[in-house]
């Protein structure tokens, strides 16, 4: 009862507080503030739904392992700029365990790897971006599993989307307001990154998706899940 | 670097969120300057010489780059210095560039201190009770990162002793890395399923979950949290009444120096330098104790 009351209080007071702050205290830089608030709040419904459902402990641990695997991937490739297997691992987790697992693997990978790479306001954006890409991959799971071409297209697409979403952050971080001029320059100066994200996603998905799928099938037979 | 991080996670987390929000969103030169100085002084107590040097090597070119590029985007301002392709390169745009650079460096410095102070255990302690399942995943994943690293090293060593992929060419490195990762995936999935079974047979999910924590909310935590919130409310009120408003274009507005804004600046300055003062006080006390021996 106490907990329920608290969660209602958070929703009833928290959201208006966020909005009121945006329009009064931080009114000059509304847009970046709202963007940050939206990114943070977009995580909340997913988490609430996940916490309410009943999950087997194996499912939770598998999500944890995939999160750790993507973090290890980011650490292993930290020397190579923008060439990271994180999105690929998130997409694979989403393909085999569903949208919810995809969302969690994505957003928790961002949070966890930033304990190594440095947290900051950008963590919120990365969590939202990777979480939503994972969720979408989970929704498209059946089609992605069957079709390697579609999988590669999704990999490239998610690289581009991730880059475009992070560019929103970069462009707004400087001015506090959204201006197309800055956004366009931000997008054009990061073209190389965008291409690398897309290429690395496709490469890692093609390399990893089928083998990991096979391993999961083997585990399923071995343990009769 | 102990005194400040010994505080309870709740006041620490609140403090950093408030500092980040105000540094990012209160677009006032005095606030940003105070935040930059306070953040810099505090970050300096947390880093060693080598890290300081590498940070400076990153921050200085970055701020120069931001300062120089801002006039390329914005041609507002009343004092053109020269023209490039018919576009004015204005003094105000450069001033605004300096301001943005200071703001970004301040945010980076505070984020850096946050990463060093609010470690994963404190973060989990704060959010573990609100979202127990997510916290479980996060803490298991945190534990898996070093386990997987060690397992990867073992696999790599086994590869080497077998004489596989040892020419050091790029192709060999890539294939070796891929094979190690693949074996890591298989091993870790199996490990996770096994762990899940162990947890279930030991009665996971029966009854109420308890959380272990070493954190105690002391009186000093209450004082610190109270001060932080009070300062935040005062600053928020003065910002919402437009007392801290400042604009660079067309010409920089004069800085408000009446009683209320100055009080707000003092308030924010105290807040920004608080961690540094706590650290310094501890250092002085430590040195006194040592010199007595």
PDB file of N, CA and C in Angstrom, chain A residues 26-62:
ATOM      1  N   UNK A  26      13.728  27.060 -16.222  1.00  0.00           N
ATOM      2  CA  UNK A  26      14.640  26.861 -17.347  1.00  0.00           C
ATOM      3  C   UNK A  26      14.015  27.321 -18.655  1.00  0.00           C
ATOM      4  N   UNK A  27      13.157  28.387 -18.606  1.00  0.00           N
ATOM      5  CA  UNK A  27      12.360  28.706 -19.780  1.00  0.00           C
ATOM      6  C   UNK A  27      13.200  29.086 -20.996  1.00  0.00           C
ATOM      7  N   UNK A  28      14.392  29.659 -20.764  1.00  0.00           N
ATOM      8  CA  UNK A  28      15.182  30.085 -21.920  1.00  0.00           C
ATOM      9  C   UNK A  28      15.710  28.905 -22.724  1.00  0.00           C
ATOM     10  N   UNK A  29      15.900  27.799 -22.069  1.00  0.00           N
ATOM     11  CA  UNK A  29      16.465  26.649 -22.750  1.00  0.00           C
ATOM     12  C   UNK A  29      15.487  25.489 -22.703  1.00  0.00           C
ATOM     13  N   UNK A  30      14.182  25.842 -22.839  1.00  0.00           N
ATOM     14  CA  UNK A  30      13.111  24.844 -22.779  1.00  0.00           C
ATOM     15  C   UNK A  30      13.413  23.574 -23.551  1.00  0.00           C
ATOM     16  N   UNK A  31      13.908  23.751 -24.798  1.00  0.00           N
ATOM     17  CA  UNK A  31      13.888  22.617 -25.701  1.00  0.00           C
ATOM     18  C   UNK A  31      14.837  21.511 -25.265  1.00  0.00           C
ATOM     19  N   UNK A  32      16.058  21.882 -24.901  1.00  0.00           N
ATOM     20  CA  UNK A  32      16.990  20.826 -24.488  1.00  0.00           C
ATOM     21  C   UNK A  32      16.498  20.218 -23.189  1.00  0.00           C
ATOM     22  N   UNK A  33      15.907  21.051 -22.337  1.00  0.00           N
ATOM     23  CA  UNK A  33      15.378  20.537 -21.076  1.00  0.00           C
ATOM     24  C   UNK A  33      14.262  19.545 -21.343  1.00  0.00           C
ATOM     25  N   UNK A  34      13.344  19.915 -22.263  1.00  0.00           N
ATOM     26  CA  UNK A  34      12.226  19.027 -22.568  1.00  0.00           C
ATOM     27  C   UNK A  34      12.744  17.742 -23.215  1.00  0.00           C
ATOM     28  N   UNK A  35      13.739  17.883 -24.115  1.00  0.00           N
ATOM     29  CA  UNK A  35      14.282  16.693 -24.770  1.00  0.00           C
ATOM     30  C   UNK A  35      14.855  15.725 -23.735  1.00  0.00           C
ATOM     31  N   UNK A  36      15.581  16.282 -22.780  1.00  0.00           N
ATOM     32  CA  UNK A  36      16.194  15.452 -21.739  1.00  0.00           C
ATOM     33  C   UNK A  36      15.109  14.795 -20.888  1.00  0.00           C
ATOM     34  N   UNK A  37      14.083  15.599 -20.545  1.00  0.00           N
ATOM     35  CA  UNK A  37      13.003  15.063 -19.714  1.00  0.00           C
ATOM     36  C   UNK A  37      12.239  13.979 -20.453  1.00  0.00           C
ATOM     37  N   UNK A  38      11.983  14.201 -21.750  1.00  0.00           N
ATOM     38  CA  UNK A  38      11.248  13.201 -22.530  1.00  0.00           C
ATOM     39  C   UNK A  38      12.056  11.911 -22.606  1.00  0.00           C
ATOM     40  N   UNK A  39      13.374  12.044 -22.861  1.00  0.00           N
ATOM     41  CA  UNK A  39      14.216  10.852 -22.950  1.00  0.00           C
ATOM     42  C   UNK A  39      14.181  10.085 -21.631  1.00  0.00           C
ATOM     43  N   UNK A  40      14.260  10.814 -20.516  1.00  0.00           N
ATOM     44  CA  UNK A  40      14.265  10.144 -19.213  1.00  0.00           C
ATOM     45  C   UNK A  40      12.903   9.515 -18.926  1.00  0.00           C
ATOM     46  N   UNK A  41      11.826  10.259 -19.210  1.00  0.00           N
ATOM     47  CA  UNK A  41      10.492   9.751 -18.890  1.00  0.00           C
ATOM     48  C   UNK A  41      10.086   8.604 -19.800  1.00  0.00           C
ATOM     49  N   UNK A  42      10.663   8.552 -21.032  1.00  0.00           N
ATOM     50  CA  UNK A  42      10.295   7.464 -21.942  1.00  0.00           C
ATOM     51  C   UNK A  42      10.745   6.123 -21.379  1.00  0.00           C
ATOM     52  N   UNK A  43      11.732   6.144 -20.479  1.00  0.00           N
ATOM     53  CA  UNK A  43      12.206   4.889 -19.894  1.00  0.00           C
ATOM     54  C   UNK A  43      11.216   4.358 -18.868  1.00  0.00           C
ATOM     55  N   UNK A  44      10.471   5.290 -18.226  1.00  0.00           N
ATOM     56  CA  UNK A  44       9.685   4.913 -17.051  1.00  0.00           C
ATOM     57  C   UNK A  44       8.588   3.888 -17.342  1.00  0.00           C
ATOM     58  N   UNK A  45       7.715   4.111 -18.371  1.00  0.00           N
ATOM     59  CA  UNK A  45       6.635   3.128 -18.575  1.00  0.00           C
ATOM     60  C   UNK A  45       7.150   1.723 -18.834  1.00  0.00           C
ATOM     61  N   UNK A  46       8.252   1.605 -19.606  1.00  0.00           N
ATOM     62  CA  UNK A  46       8.821   0.279 -19.876  1.00  0.00           C
ATOM     63  C   UNK A  46       9.223  -0.395 -18.569  1.00  0.00           C
ATOM     64  N   UNK A  47       9.901   0.367 -17.719  1.00  0.00           N
ATOM     65  CA  UNK A  47      10.393  -0.201 -16.470  1.00  0.00           C
ATOM     66  C   UNK A  47       9.227  -0.597 -15.570  1.00  0.00           C
ATOM     67  N   UNK A  48       8.202   0.252 -15.491  1.00  0.00           N
ATOM     68  CA  UNK A  48       7.053  -0.065 -14.627  1.00  0.00           C
ATOM     69  C   UNK A  48       6.390  -1.353 -15.102  1.00  0.00           C
ATOM     70  N   UNK A  49       6.197  -1.471 -16.434  1.00  0.00           N
ATOM     71  CA  UNK A  49       5.559  -2.673 -16.967  1.00  0.00           C
ATOM     72  C   UNK A  49       6.395  -3.906 -16.688  1.00  0.00           C
ATOM     73  N   UNK A  50       7.695  -3.747 -16.854  1.00  0.00           N
ATOM     74  CA  UNK A  50       8.597  -4.878 -16.628  1.00  0.00           C
ATOM     75  C   UNK A  50       8.571  -5.314 -15.170  1.00  0.00           C
ATOM     76  N   UNK A  51       8.560  -4.347 -14.260  1.00  0.00           N
ATOM     77  CA  UNK A  51       8.588  -4.684 -12.840  1.00  0.00           C
ATOM     78  C   UNK A  51       7.305  -5.385 -12.407  1.00  0.00           C
ATOM     79  N   UNK A  52       6.172  -5.051 -13.076  1.00  0.00           N
ATOM     80  CA  UNK A  52       4.894  -5.624 -12.661  1.00  0.00           C
ATOM     81  C   UNK A  52       4.740  -7.068 -13.100  1.00  0.00           C
ATOM     82  N   UNK A  53       5.323  -7.403 -14.267  1.00  0.00           N
ATOM     83  CA  UNK A  53       5.127  -8.745 -14.808  1.00  0.00           C
ATOM     84  C   UNK A  53       5.903  -9.776 -14.011  1.00  0.00           C
ATOM     85  N   UNK A  54       5.463 -11.046 -14.192  1.00  0.00           N
ATOM     86  CA  UNK A  54       6.149 -12.144 -13.523  1.00  0.00           C
ATOM     87  C   UNK A  54       7.154 -12.748 -14.496  1.00  0.00           C
ATOM     88  N   UNK A  55       8.424 -12.773 -14.099  1.00  0.00           N
ATOM     89  CA  UNK A  55       9.433 -13.335 -14.997  1.00  0.00           C
ATOM     90  C   UNK A  55      10.178 -14.448 -14.291  1.00  0.00           C
ATOM     91  N   UNK A  56      10.630 -15.441 -15.066  1.00  0.00           N
ATOM     92  CA  UNK A  56      11.463 -16.474 -14.457  1.00  0.00           C
ATOM     93  C   UNK A  56      12.858 -15.882 -14.236  1.00  0.00           C
ATOM     94  N   UNK A  57      13.538 -16.408 -13.235  1.00  0.00           N
ATOM     95  CA  UNK A  57      14.852 -15.860 -12.914  1.00  0.00           C
ATOM     96  C   UNK A  57      15.841 -16.109 -14.044  1.00  0.00           C
ATOM     97  N   UNK A  58      15.623 -17.221 -14.802  1.00  0.00           N
ATOM     98  CA  UNK A  58      16.509 -17.507 -15.938  1.00  0.00           C
ATOM     99  C   UNK A  58      16.437 -16.389 -16.982  1.00  0.00           C
ATOM    100  N   UNK A  59      15.213 -15.932 -17.220  1.00  0.00           N
ATOM    101  CA  UNK A  59      15.010 -14.847 -18.185  1.00  0.00           C
ATOM    102  C   UNK A  59      15.767 -13.592 -17.747  1.00  0.00           C
ATOM    103  N   UNK A  60      15.657 -13.263 -16.452  1.00  0.00           N
ATOM    104  CA  UNK A  60      16.351 -12.078 -15.942  1.00  0.00           C
ATOM    105  C   UNK A  60      17.858 -12.231 -16.114  1.00  0.00           C
ATOM    106  N   UNK A  61      18.355 -13.445 -15.806  1.00  0.00           N
ATOM    107  CA  UNK A  61      19.800 -13.646 -15.892  1.00  0.00           C
ATOM    108  C   UNK A  61      20.290 -13.602 -17.334  1.00  0.00           C
ATOM    109  N   UNK A  62      19.453 -14.109 -18.255  1.00  0.00           N
ATOM    110  CA  UNK A  62      19.872 -14.055 -19.658  1.00  0.00           C
ATOM    111  C   UNK A  62      19.978 -12.607 -20.132  1.00  0.00           C
TER     112      UNK A  62
END
